[in-house]
Short mmCIF file of C-alpha atoms in Angstrom, two decimals:
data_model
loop_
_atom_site.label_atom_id
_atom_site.label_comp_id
_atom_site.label_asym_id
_atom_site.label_seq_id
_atom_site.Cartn_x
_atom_site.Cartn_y
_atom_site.Cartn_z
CA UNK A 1 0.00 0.00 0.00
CA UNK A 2 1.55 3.53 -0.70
CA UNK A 3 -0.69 6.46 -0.21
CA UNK A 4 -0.15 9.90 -2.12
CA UNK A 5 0.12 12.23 0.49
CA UNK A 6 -1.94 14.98 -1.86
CA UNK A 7 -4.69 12.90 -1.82
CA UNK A 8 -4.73 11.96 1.50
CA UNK A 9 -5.13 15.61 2.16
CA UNK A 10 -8.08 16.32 -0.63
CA UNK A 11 -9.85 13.47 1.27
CA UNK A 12 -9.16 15.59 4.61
CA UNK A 13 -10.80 19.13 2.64
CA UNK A 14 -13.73 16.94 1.42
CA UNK A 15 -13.90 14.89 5.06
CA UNK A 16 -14.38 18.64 6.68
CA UNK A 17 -16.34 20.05 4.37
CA UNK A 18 -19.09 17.35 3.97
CA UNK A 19 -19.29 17.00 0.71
CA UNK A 20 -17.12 16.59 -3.03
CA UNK A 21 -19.29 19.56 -4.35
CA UNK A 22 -18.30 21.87 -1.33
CA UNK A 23 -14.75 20.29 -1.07
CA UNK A 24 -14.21 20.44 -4.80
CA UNK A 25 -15.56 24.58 -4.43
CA UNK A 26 -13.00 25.33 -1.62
CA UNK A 27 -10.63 24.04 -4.25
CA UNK A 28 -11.13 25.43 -6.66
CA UNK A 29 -11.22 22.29 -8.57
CA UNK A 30 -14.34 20.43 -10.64
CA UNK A 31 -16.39 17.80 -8.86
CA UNK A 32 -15.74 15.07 -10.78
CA UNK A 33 -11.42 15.92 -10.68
CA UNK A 34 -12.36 15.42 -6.71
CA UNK A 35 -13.72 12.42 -7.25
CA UNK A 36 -11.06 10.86 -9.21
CA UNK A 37 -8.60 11.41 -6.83
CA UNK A 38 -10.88 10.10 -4.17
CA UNK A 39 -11.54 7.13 -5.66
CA UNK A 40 -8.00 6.32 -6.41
CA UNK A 41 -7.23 6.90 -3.00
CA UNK A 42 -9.40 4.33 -1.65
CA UNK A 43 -8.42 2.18 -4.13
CA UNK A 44 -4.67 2.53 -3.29
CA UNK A 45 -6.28 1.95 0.52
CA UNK A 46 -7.67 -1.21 -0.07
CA UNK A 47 -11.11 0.11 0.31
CA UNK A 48 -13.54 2.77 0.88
CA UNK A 49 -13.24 5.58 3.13
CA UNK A 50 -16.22 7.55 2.16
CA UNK A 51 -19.95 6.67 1.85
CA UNK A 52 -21.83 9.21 -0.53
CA UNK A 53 -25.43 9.91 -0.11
CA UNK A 54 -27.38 12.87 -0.90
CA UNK A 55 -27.01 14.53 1.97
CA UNK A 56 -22.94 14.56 1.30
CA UNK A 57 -20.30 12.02 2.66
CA UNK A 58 -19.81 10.53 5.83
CA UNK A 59 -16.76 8.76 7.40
CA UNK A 60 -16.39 4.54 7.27
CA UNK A 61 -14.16 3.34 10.24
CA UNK A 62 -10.98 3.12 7.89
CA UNK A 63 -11.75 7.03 6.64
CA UNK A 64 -11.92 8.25 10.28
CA UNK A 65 -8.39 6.77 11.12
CA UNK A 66 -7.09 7.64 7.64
CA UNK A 67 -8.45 11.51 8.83
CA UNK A 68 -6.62 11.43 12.41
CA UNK A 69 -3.46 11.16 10.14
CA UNK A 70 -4.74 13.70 7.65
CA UNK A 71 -5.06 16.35 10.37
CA UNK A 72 -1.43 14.78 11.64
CA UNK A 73 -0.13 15.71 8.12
CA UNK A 74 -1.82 18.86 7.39
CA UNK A 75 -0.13 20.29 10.91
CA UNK A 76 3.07 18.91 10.20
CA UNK A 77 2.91 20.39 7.10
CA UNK A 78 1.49 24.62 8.31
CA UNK A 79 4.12 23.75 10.58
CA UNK A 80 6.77 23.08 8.08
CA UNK A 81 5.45 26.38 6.07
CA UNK A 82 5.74 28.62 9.50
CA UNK A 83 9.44 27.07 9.78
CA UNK A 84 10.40 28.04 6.37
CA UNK A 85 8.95 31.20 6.62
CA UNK A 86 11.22 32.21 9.51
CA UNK A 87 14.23 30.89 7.59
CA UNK A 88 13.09 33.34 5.13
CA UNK A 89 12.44 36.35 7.21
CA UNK A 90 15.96 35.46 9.19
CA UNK A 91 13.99 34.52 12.15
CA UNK A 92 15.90 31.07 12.28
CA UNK A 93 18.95 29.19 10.88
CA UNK A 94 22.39 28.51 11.41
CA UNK A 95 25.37 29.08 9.25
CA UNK A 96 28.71 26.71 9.63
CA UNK A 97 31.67 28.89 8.90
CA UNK A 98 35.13 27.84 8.09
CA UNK A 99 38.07 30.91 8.08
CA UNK A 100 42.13 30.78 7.96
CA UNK A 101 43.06 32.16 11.03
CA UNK A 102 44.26 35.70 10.32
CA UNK A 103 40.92 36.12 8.95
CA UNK A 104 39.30 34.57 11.89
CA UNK A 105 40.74 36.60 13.99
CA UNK A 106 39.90 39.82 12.07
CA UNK A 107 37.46 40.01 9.67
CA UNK A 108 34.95 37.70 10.70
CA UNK A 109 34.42 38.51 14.41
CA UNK A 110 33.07 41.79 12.93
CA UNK A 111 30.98 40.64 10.33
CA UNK A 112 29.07 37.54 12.92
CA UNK A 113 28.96 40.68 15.42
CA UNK A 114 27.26 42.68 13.08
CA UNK A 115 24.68 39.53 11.73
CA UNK A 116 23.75 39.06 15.76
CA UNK A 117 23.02 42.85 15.77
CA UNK A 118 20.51 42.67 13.06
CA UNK A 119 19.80 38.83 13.23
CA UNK A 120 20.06 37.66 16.30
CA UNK A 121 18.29 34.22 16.18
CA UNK A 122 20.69 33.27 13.45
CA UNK A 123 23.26 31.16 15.09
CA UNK A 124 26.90 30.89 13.17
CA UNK A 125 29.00 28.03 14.27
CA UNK A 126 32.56 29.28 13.33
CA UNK A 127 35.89 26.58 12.59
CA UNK A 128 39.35 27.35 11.73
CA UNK A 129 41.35 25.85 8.92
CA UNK A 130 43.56 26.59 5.89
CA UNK A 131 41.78 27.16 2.46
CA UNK A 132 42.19 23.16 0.86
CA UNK A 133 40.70 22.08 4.39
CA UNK A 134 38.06 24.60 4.60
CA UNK A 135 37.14 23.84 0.68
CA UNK A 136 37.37 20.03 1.52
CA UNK A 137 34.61 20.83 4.75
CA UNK A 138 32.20 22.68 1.86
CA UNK A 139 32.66 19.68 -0.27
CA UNK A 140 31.88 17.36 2.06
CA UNK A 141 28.74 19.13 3.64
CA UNK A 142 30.70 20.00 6.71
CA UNK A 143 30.39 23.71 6.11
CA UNK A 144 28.10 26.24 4.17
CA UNK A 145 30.50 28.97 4.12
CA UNK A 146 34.52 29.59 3.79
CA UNK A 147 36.69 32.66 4.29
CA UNK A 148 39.94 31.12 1.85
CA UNK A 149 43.01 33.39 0.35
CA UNK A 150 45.35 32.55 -2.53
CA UNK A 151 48.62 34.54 -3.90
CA UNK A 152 47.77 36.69 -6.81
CA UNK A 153 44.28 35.29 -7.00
CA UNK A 154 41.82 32.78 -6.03
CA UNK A 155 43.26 29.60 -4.51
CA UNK A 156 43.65 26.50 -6.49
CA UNK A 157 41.71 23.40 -6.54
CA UNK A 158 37.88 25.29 -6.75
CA UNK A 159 36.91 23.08 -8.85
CA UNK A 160 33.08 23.24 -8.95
CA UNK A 161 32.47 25.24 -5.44
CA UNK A 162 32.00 29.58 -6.17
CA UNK A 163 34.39 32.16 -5.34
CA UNK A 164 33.18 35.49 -4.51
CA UNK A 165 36.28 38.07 -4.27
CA UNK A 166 36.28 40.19 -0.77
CA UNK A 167 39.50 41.97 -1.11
CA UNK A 168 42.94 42.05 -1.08
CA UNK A 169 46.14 42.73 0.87
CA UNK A 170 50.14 43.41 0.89
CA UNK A 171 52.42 41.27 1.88
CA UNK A 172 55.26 42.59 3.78
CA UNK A 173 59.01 41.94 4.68
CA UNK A 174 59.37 41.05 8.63
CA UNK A 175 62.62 42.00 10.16
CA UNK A 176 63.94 42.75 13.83
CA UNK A 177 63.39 46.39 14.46
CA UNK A 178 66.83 48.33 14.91
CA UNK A 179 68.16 45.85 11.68
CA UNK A 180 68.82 47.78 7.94
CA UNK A 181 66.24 47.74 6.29
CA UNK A 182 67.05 46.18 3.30
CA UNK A 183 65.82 48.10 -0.77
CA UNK A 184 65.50 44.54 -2.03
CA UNK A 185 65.37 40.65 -1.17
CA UNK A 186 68.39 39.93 -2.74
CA UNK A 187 69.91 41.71 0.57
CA UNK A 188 68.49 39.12 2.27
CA UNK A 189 69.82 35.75 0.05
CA UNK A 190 72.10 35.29 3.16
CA UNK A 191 69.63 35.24 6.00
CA UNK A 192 67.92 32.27 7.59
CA UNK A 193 63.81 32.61 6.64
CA UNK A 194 61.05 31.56 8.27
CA UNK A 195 58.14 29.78 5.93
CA UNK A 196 54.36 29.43 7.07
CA UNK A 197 51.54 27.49 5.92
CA UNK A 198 52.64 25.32 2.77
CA UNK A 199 50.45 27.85 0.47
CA UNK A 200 52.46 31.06 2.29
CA UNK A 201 55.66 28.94 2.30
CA UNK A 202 55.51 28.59 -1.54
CA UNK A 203 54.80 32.19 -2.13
CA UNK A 204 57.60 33.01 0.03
CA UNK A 205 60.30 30.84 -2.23
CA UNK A 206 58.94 32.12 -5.41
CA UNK A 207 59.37 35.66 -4.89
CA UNK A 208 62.90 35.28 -3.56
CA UNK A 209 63.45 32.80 -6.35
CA UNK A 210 62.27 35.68 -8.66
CA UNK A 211 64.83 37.75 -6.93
CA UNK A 212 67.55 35.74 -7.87
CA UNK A 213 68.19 32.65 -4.84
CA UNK A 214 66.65 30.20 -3.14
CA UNK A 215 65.97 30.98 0.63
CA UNK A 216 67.05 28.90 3.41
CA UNK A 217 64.18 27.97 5.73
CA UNK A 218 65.16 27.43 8.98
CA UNK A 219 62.02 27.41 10.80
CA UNK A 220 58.31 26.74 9.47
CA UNK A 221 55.19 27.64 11.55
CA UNK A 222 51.69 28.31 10.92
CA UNK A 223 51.26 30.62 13.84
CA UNK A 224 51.75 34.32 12.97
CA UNK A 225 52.54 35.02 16.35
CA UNK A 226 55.54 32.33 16.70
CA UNK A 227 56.68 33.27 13.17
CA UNK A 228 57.01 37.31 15.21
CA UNK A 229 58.65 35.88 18.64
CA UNK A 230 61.31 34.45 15.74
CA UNK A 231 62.18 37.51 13.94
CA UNK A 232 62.28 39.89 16.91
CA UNK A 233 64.96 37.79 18.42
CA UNK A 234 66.72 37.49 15.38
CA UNK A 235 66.35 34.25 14.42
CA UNK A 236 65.49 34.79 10.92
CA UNK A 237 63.15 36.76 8.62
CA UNK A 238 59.90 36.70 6.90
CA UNK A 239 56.90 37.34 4.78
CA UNK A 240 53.30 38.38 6.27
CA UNK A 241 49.83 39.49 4.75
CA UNK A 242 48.34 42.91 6.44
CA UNK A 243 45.83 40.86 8.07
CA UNK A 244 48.45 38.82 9.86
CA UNK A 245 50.14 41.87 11.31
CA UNK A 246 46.74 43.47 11.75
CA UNK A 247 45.54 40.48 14.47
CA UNK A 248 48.93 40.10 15.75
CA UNK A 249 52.28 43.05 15.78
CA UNK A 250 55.37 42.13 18.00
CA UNK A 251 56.58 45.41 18.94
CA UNK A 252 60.06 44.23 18.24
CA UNK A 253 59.63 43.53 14.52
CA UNK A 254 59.90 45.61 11.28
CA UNK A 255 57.66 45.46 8.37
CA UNK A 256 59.31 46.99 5.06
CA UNK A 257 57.01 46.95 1.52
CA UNK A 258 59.32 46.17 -0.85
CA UNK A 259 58.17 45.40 -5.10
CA UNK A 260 57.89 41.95 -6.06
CA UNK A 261 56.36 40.27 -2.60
CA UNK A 262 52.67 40.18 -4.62
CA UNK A 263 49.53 40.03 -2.98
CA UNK A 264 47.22 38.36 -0.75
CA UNK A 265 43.30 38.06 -2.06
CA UNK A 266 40.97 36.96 0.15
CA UNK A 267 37.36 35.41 -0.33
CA UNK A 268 34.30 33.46 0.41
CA UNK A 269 33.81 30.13 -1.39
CA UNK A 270 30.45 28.22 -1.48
CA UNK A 271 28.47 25.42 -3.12
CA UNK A 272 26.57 26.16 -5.77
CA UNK A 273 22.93 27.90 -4.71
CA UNK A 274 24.47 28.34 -1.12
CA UNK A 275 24.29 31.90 -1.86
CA UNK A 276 20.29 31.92 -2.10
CA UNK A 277 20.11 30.94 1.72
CA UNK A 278 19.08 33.47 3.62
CA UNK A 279 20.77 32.99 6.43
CA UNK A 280 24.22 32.37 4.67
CA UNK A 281 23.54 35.56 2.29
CA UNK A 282 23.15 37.45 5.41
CA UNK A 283 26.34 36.04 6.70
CA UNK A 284 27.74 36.69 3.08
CA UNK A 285 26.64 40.59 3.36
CA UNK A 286 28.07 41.10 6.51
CA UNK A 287 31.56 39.47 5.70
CA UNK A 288 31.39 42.15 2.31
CA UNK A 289 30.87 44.84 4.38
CA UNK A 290 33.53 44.25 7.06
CA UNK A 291 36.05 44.61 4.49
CA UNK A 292 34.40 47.64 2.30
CA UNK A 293 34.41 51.25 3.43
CA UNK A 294 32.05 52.39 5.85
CA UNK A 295 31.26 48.77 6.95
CA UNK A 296 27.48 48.23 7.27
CA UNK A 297 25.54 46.08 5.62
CA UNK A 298 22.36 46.69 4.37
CA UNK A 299 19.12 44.09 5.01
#
């Protein structure tokens, strides 16, 4: 037996409204398009669930149990509509965020400030990860949302998840403060360096093997903060986004701009459709307008 759930319910409007004529009215339908579906219902029941006369229908034992469920259904189902509807109106959801950590610890404490402000029964769950973890999480339904970076554009491997551009930054030399400050890398082919995440760590021995030599990495750390307790006591040099030195600045390091380090460009990666979700688009907004001018979003 397998029941159409749309019929179950026309057999609930024509149950409370005593009759196919008046059922078939509240409709909107024709009497005899009620009927049809009725009787395949009770054929797909295994018998009948109405008795007709010409005073309208009433209920055989099987059609009052069958109408129990009905009402069961039809409340499930105004309850489903009310749920949506506060999706919709931002009444309700939750976003699962994934950001690298110099982001996390800039940008997007602002922007899921600012969504609590205006939305606060939105919840945001937030995780911290590099961009081919944070991309695998979206992949693998883990996440709805990623803060990612790449060198001189979007990072690699996007394959079939959306990129939507927030900004970029500069990426500066670190040195101990009170050292020379050097007018080009080369000045530095002798030092010891000190790589980061494999992404930053490969931009790092690029541009000094654009320069003109290979660096020697002494140390590698993902921590921003270790990679500054390094170079302030001298034990070697480096290269950091603006968003690195904006969560975290040792008061004993240097940062020089020098031509040829690139840049950093940061944004938000998604599934497909994600971006229709009102909760994440909020999200979205708010993460847009923590990095433009003037920083409000508007909803």
């Amino acid at each position: 037996m397998s029941l159409d759930p749309r019929r179950v319910l026309i057999f609930r409007d024509v149950a409370r409204a005593g009759s196919i004529s008046a059922a078939a009215r509240d409709l909107g339908w024709t009497q005899p398009a009620v009927s049809q579906h009725l009787g395949r219902l009770e054929r797909d029941a295994g018998g009948p669930l109405l008795l007709r006369g010409p005073g309208g229908v009433s209920l055989t034992d099987a059609g009052r149990a069958l109408l129990h469920r009905a009402d069961a259904i039809a409340a499930e189902l105004h309850l489903a509509e009310e749920e949506q509807a506060a999706f919709a109106q931002l009444r309700g959801g939750r976003v699962r965020l994934v950001a690298f950590p110099s982001a996390a610890a800039t940008l997007v404490p602002d922007a899921i400030g600012a969504l609590a402000e205006r939305h606060g029964e939105v919840s945001v769950g937030l995780d911290e990860a590099e961009p081919p973890e944070a991309m695998a999480a979206l992949l693998a339904g883990d996440a709805d949302l990623a803060v990612v970076f790449g060198y001189d554009g979007p990072p690699p491997g996007l394959g079939a998840l959306a990129w939507r551009p927030l900004t970029d930054e500069a990426v500066g030399l670190v040195v101990p403060s009170g050292s020379p400050a050097p007018s080009s890398l080369v000045d530095l082919a002798e030092s010891e360096w000190i790589g980061g995440c494999v992404r930053c760590r490969t931009h790092l021995v690029e541009c000094c093997e654009r320069a003109g030599f290979t660096p020697r990495l002494r140390h590698t750390t993902d921590d921003y903060v270790v990679v500054q307790n390094l170079v302030a006591r001298g034990l070697g040099v480096t290269m950091l986004p603006a968003s690195a030195l904006a969560a975290y600045r040792h008061p004993a390091v240097q940062v020089v701009d020098l031509p040829g380090l690139g840049r950093r460009h940061l944004g938000l990666v998604h599934r497909p459709g994600a971006e229709v979700v009102p909760a994440t688009a909020a999200l979205m907004a708010e993460l847009v307008a923590a990095v433009s001018p003037g920083g409000a979003a508007t909803s």
